[in-house]
Short mmCIF file of C-alpha atoms and ligand atoms in Angstrom, two decimals:
data_model
loop_
_atom_site.label_atom_id
_atom_site.label_comp_id
_atom_site.label_asym_id
_atom_site.label_seq_id
_atom_site.Cartn_x
_atom_site.Cartn_y
_atom_site.Cartn_z
CA UNK A 566 15.03 14.23 -16.54
CA UNK A 567 13.09 11.13 -17.62
CA UNK A 568 13.13 8.22 -15.21
CA UNK A 569 11.89 4.69 -15.84
CA UNK A 570 10.27 3.22 -12.70
CA UNK A 571 9.96 -0.54 -12.08
CA UNK A 572 7.77 -2.03 -9.33
CA UNK A 573 7.42 -5.77 -8.63
CA UNK A 574 7.21 -5.97 -4.82
CA UNK A 575 3.88 -7.82 -4.64
CA UNK A 576 1.37 -9.01 -7.24
CA UNK A 577 1.47 -6.10 -9.69
CA UNK A 578 4.05 -6.00 -12.48
CA UNK A 579 4.45 -2.27 -13.14
CA UNK A 580 6.59 0.10 -15.21
CA UNK A 581 6.23 3.86 -15.75
CA UNK A 582 8.04 6.84 -17.19
CA UNK A 583 7.93 10.09 -15.20
CA UNK A 584 9.50 13.41 -16.17
CA UNK A 585 11.17 15.60 -13.53
CA UNK A 586 9.49 13.72 -10.69
CA UNK A 587 6.13 15.22 -11.59
CA UNK A 588 4.74 14.53 -15.08
CA UNK A 589 3.55 10.97 -15.73
CA UNK A 590 4.32 10.07 -19.36
CA UNK A 591 3.10 6.49 -18.89
CA UNK A 592 1.99 4.27 -16.01
CA UNK A 593 1.43 0.59 -16.86
CA UNK A 594 0.21 -1.85 -14.20
CA UNK A 595 -0.35 -5.52 -15.08
CA UNK A 596 -2.29 -7.07 -12.22
CA UNK A 597 -1.92 -10.73 -11.38
CA UNK A 598 -5.17 -10.88 -9.37
CA UNK A 599 -6.81 -13.57 -11.58
CA UNK A 600 -3.84 -15.89 -10.98
CA UNK A 601 -4.03 -15.55 -7.19
CA UNK A 602 -7.85 -15.38 -6.86
CA UNK A 603 -8.41 -19.15 -6.66
CA UNK A 604 -6.06 -19.23 -3.62
CA UNK A 605 -7.77 -16.12 -2.12
CA UNK A 606 -4.37 -14.58 -1.41
CA UNK A 607 -1.05 -13.83 -3.10
CA UNK A 608 1.08 -16.93 -3.75
CA UNK A 609 4.73 -15.76 -3.75
CA UNK A 610 5.97 -18.37 -6.24
CA UNK A 611 3.25 -17.53 -8.76
CA UNK A 612 3.92 -13.81 -8.29
CA UNK A 613 7.64 -13.99 -9.02
CA UNK A 614 7.07 -16.27 -12.00
CA UNK A 615 4.52 -13.88 -13.53
CA UNK A 616 6.85 -10.91 -12.92
CA UNK A 617 9.57 -12.78 -14.81
CA UNK A 618 7.20 -13.52 -17.71
CA UNK A 619 5.73 -10.02 -17.91
CA UNK A 620 8.43 -7.53 -16.93
CA UNK A 621 9.86 -7.09 -20.43
CA UNK A 622 6.46 -6.58 -22.13
CA UNK A 623 5.22 -4.24 -19.39
CA UNK A 624 8.37 -2.09 -19.64
CA UNK A 625 8.13 -2.02 -23.44
CA UNK A 626 4.50 -0.88 -23.16
CA UNK A 627 5.50 1.88 -20.72
CA UNK A 628 8.17 3.16 -23.13
CA UNK A 629 5.78 2.94 -26.12
CA UNK A 630 2.99 4.76 -24.27
CA UNK A 631 5.47 7.50 -23.28
CA UNK A 632 6.53 7.67 -26.95
CA UNK A 633 10.22 7.28 -26.15
CA UNK A 634 13.16 4.94 -26.79
CA UNK A 635 15.35 3.49 -24.02
CA UNK A 636 18.09 5.92 -25.10
CA UNK A 637 15.79 8.87 -24.18
CA UNK A 638 15.88 7.84 -20.51
CA UNK A 639 18.13 9.51 -17.92
CA UNK A 640 17.85 6.89 -15.18
CA UNK A 641 16.11 3.81 -13.78
CA UNK A 642 14.49 3.56 -10.34
CA UNK A 643 13.26 0.28 -8.87
CA UNK A 644 11.57 -0.89 -5.67
CA UNK A 645 14.18 -2.76 -3.63
CA UNK A 646 12.31 -3.08 -0.29
CA UNK A 647 10.05 -4.04 1.40
CA UNK A 648 8.05 -6.81 -0.27
CA UNK A 649 8.22 -10.45 -1.26
CA UNK A 650 11.88 -11.19 -1.87
CA UNK A 651 11.45 -13.38 -4.95
CA UNK A 652 9.23 -10.76 -6.58
CA UNK A 653 11.52 -7.85 -5.68
CA UNK A 654 14.51 -9.66 -7.18
CA UNK A 655 12.85 -9.84 -10.60
CA UNK A 656 12.39 -6.06 -10.77
CA UNK A 657 15.77 -5.23 -9.25
CA UNK A 658 17.68 -7.51 -11.62
CA UNK A 659 15.72 -6.33 -14.64
CA UNK A 660 16.35 -2.68 -13.70
CA UNK A 661 20.07 -3.33 -13.20
CA UNK A 662 20.37 -5.04 -16.59
CA UNK A 663 18.44 -2.20 -18.24
CA UNK A 664 20.58 0.52 -16.65
CA UNK A 665 23.80 -1.35 -17.44
CA UNK A 666 22.81 -1.92 -21.07
CA UNK A 667 21.74 1.71 -21.60
CA UNK A 668 24.63 3.02 -19.48
CA UNK A 669 22.34 5.20 -17.36
CA UNK A 670 22.19 5.75 -13.58
CA UNK A 671 20.32 3.28 -11.41
CA UNK A 672 18.74 3.72 -7.99
CA UNK A 673 16.97 1.32 -5.60
CA UNK A 674 14.15 2.94 -3.59
CA UNK A 675 11.80 2.06 -0.74
CA UNK A 676 8.22 1.06 -1.57
CA UNK A 677 6.71 2.84 1.44
CA UNK A 678 8.43 6.12 0.55
CA UNK A 679 7.05 5.52 -2.94
CA UNK A 680 3.44 5.32 -1.67
CA UNK A 681 4.00 8.56 0.25
CA UNK A 682 5.43 10.19 -2.86
CA UNK A 683 2.37 9.24 -4.98
CA UNK A 684 0.42 12.31 -3.81
CA UNK A 685 3.18 14.56 -5.22
CA UNK A 686 2.30 13.36 -8.71
CA UNK A 687 -1.12 15.00 -8.41
CA UNK A 688 -2.40 18.55 -8.59
CA UNK A 689 -3.26 18.36 -4.88
CA UNK A 690 0.41 17.77 -3.90
CA UNK A 691 0.58 18.79 -0.23
CA UNK A 692 3.54 20.61 1.25
CA UNK A 693 5.80 18.89 3.77
CA UNK A 694 5.47 18.15 6.63
CA UNK A 695 2.40 15.95 6.66
CA UNK A 696 1.19 12.70 8.18
CA UNK A 697 1.03 9.56 6.06
CA UNK A 698 -1.50 6.76 6.52
CA UNK A 699 -0.28 3.78 4.49
CA UNK A 700 -2.78 0.99 4.40
CA UNK A 701 -2.49 -2.04 2.14
CA UNK A 702 -2.38 -5.83 2.14
CA UNK A 703 1.16 -5.74 3.51
CA UNK A 704 1.38 -2.51 5.52
CA UNK A 705 -0.52 -0.47 8.10
CA UNK A 706 1.59 2.52 9.05
CA UNK A 707 1.20 6.04 10.39
CA UNK A 708 4.23 8.20 9.68
CA UNK A 709 5.43 11.76 9.64
CA UNK A 710 6.93 12.91 6.31
CA UNK A 711 9.27 15.92 6.44
CA UNK A 712 10.69 15.37 2.96
CA UNK A 713 10.70 12.70 0.23
CA UNK A 714 13.44 10.79 2.10
CA UNK A 715 12.81 12.00 5.66
CA UNK A 716 10.03 9.81 6.99
CA UNK A 717 9.50 8.66 10.56
CA UNK A 718 7.16 5.78 11.25
CA UNK A 719 5.31 6.59 14.48
CA UNK A 720 2.72 3.81 14.45
CA UNK A 721 2.33 0.42 12.80
CA UNK A 722 0.34 -2.76 13.08
CA UNK A 723 1.60 -5.08 15.78
CA UNK A 724 0.22 -8.13 13.92
CA UNK A 725 -1.79 -8.20 10.66
CA UNK A 726 -2.16 -5.47 8.05
CA UNK A 727 -5.62 -3.96 7.61
CA UNK A 728 -5.88 -5.08 3.94
CA UNK A 729 -5.05 -8.60 5.04
CA UNK A 730 -7.93 -8.46 7.56
CA UNK A 731 -10.29 -7.48 4.70
CA UNK A 732 -8.91 -10.31 2.53
CA UNK A 733 -9.11 -12.94 5.29
CA UNK A 734 -12.64 -11.95 6.34
CA UNK A 735 -13.82 -12.27 2.74
CA UNK A 736 -12.04 -15.62 2.50
CA UNK A 737 -13.70 -17.07 5.66
CA UNK A 738 -17.13 -16.03 4.42
CA UNK A 739 -16.45 -17.12 0.83
CA UNK A 740 -17.16 -13.62 -0.50
CA UNK A 741 -14.40 -13.40 -3.14
CA UNK A 742 -10.98 -11.83 -3.73
CA UNK A 743 -9.55 -9.23 -3.26
CA UNK A 744 -11.57 -8.98 -0.05
CA UNK A 745 -11.38 -5.20 0.32
CA UNK A 746 -13.21 -4.51 -2.92
CA UNK A 747 -15.94 -7.10 -2.21
CA UNK A 748 -16.50 -6.01 1.40
CA UNK A 749 -16.57 -2.31 0.46
CA UNK A 750 -19.36 -3.04 -2.05
CA UNK A 751 -21.35 -5.42 0.16
CA UNK A 752 -21.14 -3.05 3.13
CA UNK A 753 -23.06 -0.39 1.25
CA UNK A 754 -26.32 -2.28 1.80
CA UNK A 755 -25.47 -3.56 5.30
CA UNK A 756 -26.02 -2.30 8.83
CA UNK A 757 -22.69 -1.29 10.46
CA UNK A 758 -24.21 -1.71 13.95
CA UNK A 759 -25.52 -5.25 13.35
CA UNK A 760 -22.50 -6.84 15.06
CA UNK A 761 -20.22 -5.44 17.73
CA UNK A 762 -16.62 -6.40 17.08
CA UNK A 763 -13.82 -5.59 19.57
CA UNK A 764 -11.33 -2.72 19.32
CA UNK A 765 -7.71 -3.48 20.34
CA UNK A 766 -6.60 -2.30 23.73
CA UNK A 767 -3.66 -0.18 22.57
CA UNK A 768 -3.73 3.19 24.25
CA UNK A 769 -0.53 4.03 25.98
CA UNK A 770 3.18 4.62 25.63
CA UNK A 771 4.91 3.16 22.67
CA UNK A 772 1.65 1.72 21.24
CA UNK A 773 -0.22 5.03 21.20
CA UNK A 774 -0.41 5.11 17.39
CA UNK A 775 -0.27 1.37 16.69
CA UNK A 776 -2.93 -0.93 15.25
CA UNK A 777 -3.88 -4.55 15.79
CA UNK A 778 -6.15 -6.66 13.60
CA UNK A 779 -5.78 -10.18 15.01
CA UNK A 780 -8.57 -9.67 17.58
CA UNK A 781 -10.99 -8.42 14.94
CA UNK A 782 -10.08 -11.33 12.69
CA UNK A 783 -10.73 -13.86 15.46
CA UNK A 784 -14.07 -12.21 16.33
CA UNK A 785 -15.18 -12.39 12.71
CA UNK A 786 -14.30 -16.11 12.55
CA UNK A 787 -16.11 -16.77 15.87
CA UNK A 788 -19.18 -15.03 14.48
CA UNK A 789 -19.15 -17.37 11.51
CA UNK A 790 -19.08 -20.34 13.91
CA UNK A 791 -22.05 -18.86 15.78
CA UNK A 792 -24.04 -18.59 12.53
CA UNK A 793 -23.30 -22.26 11.91
CA UNK A 794 -24.22 -23.46 15.41
CA UNK A 795 -27.43 -21.41 15.52
CA UNK A 796 -28.37 -22.37 11.94
CA UNK A 797 -28.69 -18.72 11.06
CA UNK A 798 -27.94 -17.28 7.61
CA UNK A 799 -24.59 -15.45 7.65
CA UNK A 800 -26.09 -12.06 6.47
CA UNK A 801 -22.97 -11.06 4.53
CA UNK A 802 -23.95 -7.41 4.01
CA UNK A 803 -24.40 -6.72 7.75
CA UNK A 804 -21.26 -8.66 8.54
CA UNK A 805 -19.28 -6.71 5.91
CA UNK A 806 -20.58 -3.33 7.13
CA UNK A 807 -19.87 -4.13 10.80
CA UNK A 808 -16.40 -5.51 10.07
CA UNK A 809 -15.53 -2.53 7.84
CA UNK A 810 -16.69 -0.02 10.46
CA UNK A 811 -14.50 -1.61 13.13
CA UNK A 812 -11.50 -1.95 10.77
CA UNK A 813 -11.72 1.76 9.89
CA UNK A 814 -12.39 2.80 13.53
CA UNK A 815 -9.12 1.07 14.49
CA UNK A 816 -7.23 3.08 11.87
CA UNK A 817 -8.86 6.38 12.72
CA UNK A 818 -8.49 6.13 16.48
CA UNK A 819 -4.70 6.00 16.16
CA UNK A 820 -4.64 8.52 13.32
CA UNK A 821 -6.68 11.10 15.26
CA UNK A 822 -4.30 10.74 18.21
CA UNK A 823 -1.34 11.37 15.91
CA UNK A 824 -3.05 14.44 14.43
CA UNK A 825 -3.79 15.80 17.88
CA UNK A 826 -0.29 15.16 19.24
CA UNK A 827 1.70 16.42 16.22
CA UNK A 828 -0.60 19.29 15.20
CA UNK A 829 -0.27 18.11 11.58
CA UNK A 830 -3.70 18.21 9.98
CA UNK A 831 -2.77 17.16 6.42
CA UNK A 832 -2.94 13.40 5.96
CA UNK A 833 -1.79 11.66 2.79
CA UNK A 834 -3.48 8.30 2.46
CA UNK A 835 -1.93 5.59 0.29
CA UNK A 836 -1.99 1.85 -0.41
CA UNK A 837 -4.82 -0.35 -1.72
CA UNK A 838 -7.12 0.25 1.30
CA UNK A 839 -7.05 4.00 0.48
CA UNK A 840 -9.66 3.09 -2.15
CA UNK A 841 -12.14 2.20 0.64
CA UNK A 842 -15.25 4.34 0.31
CA UNK A 843 -16.13 4.23 4.03
CA UNK A 844 -12.62 5.36 5.07
CA UNK A 845 -12.84 8.21 2.55
CA UNK A 846 -16.28 9.28 3.77
CA UNK A 847 -15.24 9.22 7.42
CA UNK A 848 -12.14 11.36 6.79
CA UNK A 849 -14.02 13.76 4.51
CA UNK A 850 -16.64 14.26 7.23
CA UNK A 851 -14.02 15.28 9.77
CA UNK A 852 -13.67 19.07 10.03
CA UNK A 853 -10.14 20.41 10.32
CA UNK A 854 -8.46 17.50 8.57
CA UNK A 855 -7.20 17.79 5.01
CA UNK A 856 -7.12 14.21 3.71
CA UNK A 857 -5.30 13.77 0.40
CA UNK A 858 -6.19 10.63 -1.53
CA UNK A 859 -4.22 9.97 -4.70
CA UNK A 860 -6.40 8.78 -7.62
CA UNK A 861 -7.01 4.99 -7.73
CA UNK A 862 -4.25 4.53 -10.36
CA UNK A 863 -1.72 5.89 -7.82
CA UNK A 864 -3.22 4.41 -4.60
CA UNK A 865 -2.40 0.76 -5.29
CA UNK A 866 1.04 -0.49 -6.28
CA UNK A 867 2.39 1.34 -9.33
CA UNK A 868 5.74 2.32 -10.82
CA UNK A 869 4.98 6.03 -11.37
CA UNK A 870 5.48 6.65 -7.64
CA UNK A 871 8.82 4.79 -7.86
CA UNK A 872 10.02 6.77 -10.89
CA UNK A 873 8.91 10.06 -9.28
CA UNK A 874 10.69 9.28 -6.02
CA UNK A 875 13.78 7.98 -7.86
CA UNK A 876 14.11 11.27 -9.73
CA UNK A 877 14.89 13.11 -6.48
CA UNK A 878 17.67 10.70 -5.47
CA UNK A 879 19.16 10.60 -8.98
CA UNK A 880 18.84 14.38 -9.32
CA UNK A 881 21.05 14.97 -6.28
CA UNK A 882 23.62 12.46 -7.55
CA UNK A 883 22.70 9.37 -5.53
CA UNK A 884 23.43 6.07 -7.30
CA UNK A 885 22.99 2.41 -6.30
CA UNK A 886 25.76 -0.01 -7.24
CA UNK A 887 24.95 -2.85 -9.61
CA UNK A 888 25.59 -5.12 -6.63
CA UNK A 889 22.66 -3.57 -4.70
CA UNK A 890 20.46 -6.15 -2.96
CA UNK A 891 16.70 -6.45 -2.49
CA UNK A 892 15.27 -6.88 0.99
CA UNK A 893 11.91 -8.15 2.23
CA UNK A 894 12.01 -5.64 5.10
CA UNK A 895 12.63 -1.91 5.27
CA UNK A 896 16.28 -1.22 6.11
CA UNK A 897 16.19 2.55 5.94
CA UNK A 898 13.96 3.77 8.74
CA UNK A 899 12.90 2.52 12.13
CA UNK A 900 9.78 3.17 14.10
CA UNK A 901 10.23 5.96 16.65
CA UNK A 902 7.92 6.86 19.49
CA UNK A 903 7.66 10.63 19.76
O1 LIG B 675 -1.41 -1.52 -2.13
P1 LIG B 675 -1.99 -2.80 -2.63
O2 LIG B 675 -2.51 -2.83 -4.05
O3 LIG B 675 -0.96 -3.98 -2.50
C1 LIG B 675 -0.22 -4.22 -1.35
O4 LIG B 675 -0.75 -4.98 -0.48
O5 LIG B 675 0.92 -3.68 -1.23
O6 LIG B 675 -3.18 -3.19 -1.60
C2 LIG B 675 -3.96 -4.36 -1.76
C3 LIG B 675 -4.93 -4.43 -0.58
C4 LIG B 675 -5.70 -5.74 -0.52
O7 LIG B 675 -5.65 -6.25 0.81
C5 LIG B 675 -7.13 -5.33 -0.87
O8 LIG B 675 -8.12 -6.14 -0.27
C6 LIG B 675 -7.17 -3.90 -0.33
O9 LIG B 675 -5.89 -3.37 -0.65
N1 LIG B 675 -8.22 -3.09 -0.98
C7 LIG B 675 -9.25 -2.54 -0.29
C8 LIG B 675 -10.07 -1.89 -1.24
N2 LIG B 675 -9.49 -2.05 -2.47
C9 LIG B 675 -8.35 -2.79 -2.29
N3 LIG B 675 -9.54 -2.57 1.02
C10 LIG B 675 -10.66 -1.93 1.41
N4 LIG B 675 -11.51 -1.30 0.56
C11 LIG B 675 -11.25 -1.24 -0.77
N5 LIG B 675 -12.08 -0.60 -1.59
ZN1 LIG B 676 2.11 -1.13 -1.80
#
């Protein structure tokens, strides 16, 4: 079964063809980063406009790279939630029109389940159940995955996403965009102990596996003010290394608790921050944990994960109506405190 995947939830216009939920025939991602860089963050209006301009050409390229015609497809899967509503609508409406025109089944899927599915498109596909650590510009989530559609969120950020903290820190210090990539590189020559930034005070009860990044963000801004008042140079490498260490410590403290409490030692990491070299090194150095990182092409937003996930719904006969809506928030699953 060949499924066309469409993904337009944020600032990547993506289309892919995946066979039987496993074999990637094509995976095209057109990034809009240069259009958002001057604003040092994603501008929703620009994003949806670029999706509208690019979606046809990106889909055509995905079909050409797979060496197939639209009539060779058995279904279309598209990200319907969560994300920026205007951007989601472009993909959802395009996918509906495509499925209607070709008279093939159509399914709307969840972006977060897509990120968790990405690891199943690799040789290292872990067996269920496992823990998921989803870390991007929009999400910071720890979840338990028992199947492709059976996912329980057990921890989440109570304010900002970790990727956003990287992006904002880079913005305050004028380091560039996207912040995660710049800080990761700068941090390699910096001293992670140069500055002590605070950890959130989330230990107990329903917040046991949660994250918070607003305190770290404020501390980083205050530090910048201190540099200014004391006429000191801002030492970007030390700042980047210290910020990155704290940002990753916050993730790992909650993750290690979840590992200990659930007994699940396989962790699938996904989302743009999964590319972070310090996070990878820290997890790799931890005995007893099997951390699965999809390759970079499947870590960030892509449509192969959407096509692969969609195959399983379509294969068991699930269909979305052509009236299906997009949603900026996840409708399907709620956070539960085990
Ligand atoms: O998953 P993604 O491509 O888009 C969504 O936000 O859904 O993730 C983008 C985020 C940005 O915040 C970016 O700064 C961050 O991932 N990022 C990184 C790295 N590469 C990208 N953060 C830390 N280290 C990196 N190497
Ligand atoms: Zn994403």
